Amino acid sequence: MPLQGPPCRGAPLEDPQQANNAVKAALGMIESTRDKKVYGHPLRTRIGISSGSCLAGNLGSDLRFDYTVIGDEVNLASRLEGANKQYGTEILISESTWKQVDSDFATRELDLIQVKGRQRPTRIFELLAERPLDESLASRIERFESALACYRGQDFATARERFEALDTEHPGDMPVEMYIDRCTHFLQAPPGEGWDGVFVMTTK
């Protein structure tokens, strides 16, 4: 018989601010490891966060028993952690988390992706900082999202021009470089009818 009970916002204790607390902790983790090295190499930390329903508790069998969480949102968070490597980012959050934290934290929308093992695409966001923002970062986010809107509208020439301007001013931004490559590809080989801008992740 399935166990039933009232929904809980947080585990093991109720936490109405769980999304905000999660992203704040993630920013703290990144900051605390930013200048750390392991055997002479920079320590890179990647974090994925998603909000939603999951099963939490002592789960397993006689061979392996542990307090853990399982569910679709847990799997999505794991996929976002791995996706950081492809985007050159440190913290990626799902749209469900972004809706809860956008008023307090600065993000930029990066992509619309379909992760392995999930049919429904999701918008993903890079978590950048707590608000309020300095003018430079706010402008950079606005210009990136303006270029992204052109890309999704299939105006690839304008999108590439705007991404290239960002790349000139802020070299080494991997998502910007990625979109320049995508725009160049689609200018040479336009997407077919029904293109929805979804990028299908083939790895975990």
Tab-separated table of C-alpha atoms in Angstrom, residues 80-162:
chain	number	residue	atom	x	y	z
A	80	LEU	CA	21.915	20.054	-14.766
A	81	GLU	CA	24.996	19.427	-12.626
A	82	GLY	CA	26.521	17.525	-15.529
A	83	ALA	CA	25.394	20.102	-18.103
A	84	ASN	CA	27.570	22.737	-16.419
A	85	LYS	CA	30.560	21.069	-18.036
A	86	GLN	CA	29.127	21.612	-21.512
A	87	TYR	CA	28.148	25.231	-20.884
A	88	GLY	CA	31.267	26.183	-18.929
A	89	THR	CA	29.132	27.266	-15.970
A	90	GLU	CA	29.166	26.498	-12.247
A	91	ILE	CA	25.516	26.597	-11.134
A	92	LEU	CA	22.526	25.728	-13.313
A	93	ILE	CA	18.947	25.869	-12.055
A	94	SER	CA	15.705	24.687	-13.620
A	95	GLU	CA	12.747	26.898	-14.479
A	96	SER	CA	10.840	25.602	-11.450
A	97	THR	CA	13.578	26.932	-9.160
A	98	TRP	CA	14.070	30.135	-11.155
A	99	LYS	CA	10.410	31.103	-10.667
A	100	GLN	CA	10.928	31.015	-6.898
A	101	VAL	CA	14.241	32.884	-6.666
A	102	ASP	CA	14.336	35.370	-9.557
A	103	SER	CA	13.290	38.339	-7.421
A	104	ASP	CA	16.218	37.816	-5.015
A	105	PHE	CA	18.965	36.388	-7.242
A	106	ALA	CA	20.431	37.324	-10.605
A	107	THR	CA	20.233	34.716	-13.346
A	108	ARG	CA	20.499	34.570	-17.096
A	109	GLU	CA	18.484	32.192	-19.224
A	110	LEU	CA	20.904	29.922	-21.068
A	111	ASP	CA	18.952	27.458	-23.146
A	112	LEU	CA	15.898	25.299	-23.700
A	113	ILE	CA	17.028	21.705	-23.335
A	114	GLN	CA	15.725	18.156	-23.266
A	115	VAL	CA	17.826	16.097	-20.894
A	116	LYS	CA	18.475	12.388	-21.216
A	117	GLY	CA	15.634	10.368	-19.718
A	118	ARG	CA	13.095	13.234	-19.856
A	119	GLN	CA	10.703	13.953	-22.718
A	120	ARG	CA	9.585	17.449	-21.738
A	121	PRO	CA	12.067	20.272	-22.488
A	122	THR	CA	12.977	22.716	-19.735
A	123	ARG	CA	14.369	26.246	-19.684
A	124	ILE	CA	17.632	26.413	-17.775
A	125	PHE	CA	19.227	29.377	-16.055
A	126	GLU	CA	22.708	30.195	-14.841
A	127	LEU	CA	22.741	31.434	-11.248
A	128	LEU	CA	25.080	34.422	-11.008
A	129	ALA	CA	24.706	36.456	-7.817
A	130	GLU	CA	22.402	37.849	-5.168
A	131	ARG	CA	20.534	41.033	-5.969
A	132	PRO	CA	20.989	43.990	-6.176
A	133	LEU	CA	23.233	43.866	-9.233
A	134	ASP	CA	25.896	46.276	-10.355
A	135	GLU	CA	25.092	48.030	-13.630
A	136	SER	CA	27.752	46.157	-15.599
A	137	LEU	CA	26.408	42.685	-14.810
A	138	ALA	CA	22.785	43.792	-15.262
A	139	SER	CA	23.611	45.169	-18.717
A	140	ARG	CA	25.529	42.030	-19.667
A	141	ILE	CA	22.572	39.816	-18.723
A	142	GLU	CA	20.127	42.016	-20.626
A	143	ARG	CA	22.276	41.997	-23.764
A	144	PHE	CA	22.747	38.217	-23.613
A	145	GLU	CA	19.004	37.630	-23.329
A	146	SER	CA	18.346	40.093	-26.174
A	147	ALA	CA	20.699	38.093	-28.398
A	148	LEU	CA	19.053	34.861	-27.238
A	149	ALA	CA	15.634	36.227	-28.236
A	150	CYS	CA	16.963	36.916	-31.761
A	151	TYR	CA	18.363	33.392	-31.907
A	152	ARG	CA	15.022	31.860	-30.944
A	153	GLY	CA	13.291	34.080	-33.481
A	154	GLN	CA	15.619	32.573	-36.114
A	155	ASP	CA	17.271	35.958	-36.786
A	156	PHE	CA	20.642	34.268	-36.619
A	157	ALA	CA	22.595	37.107	-38.274
A	158	THR	CA	21.505	39.661	-35.650
A	159	ALA	CA	21.931	37.141	-32.867
A	160	ARG	CA	25.500	36.347	-33.932
A	161	GLU	CA	26.327	40.038	-34.218
A	162	ARG	CA	25.109	40.660	-30.661
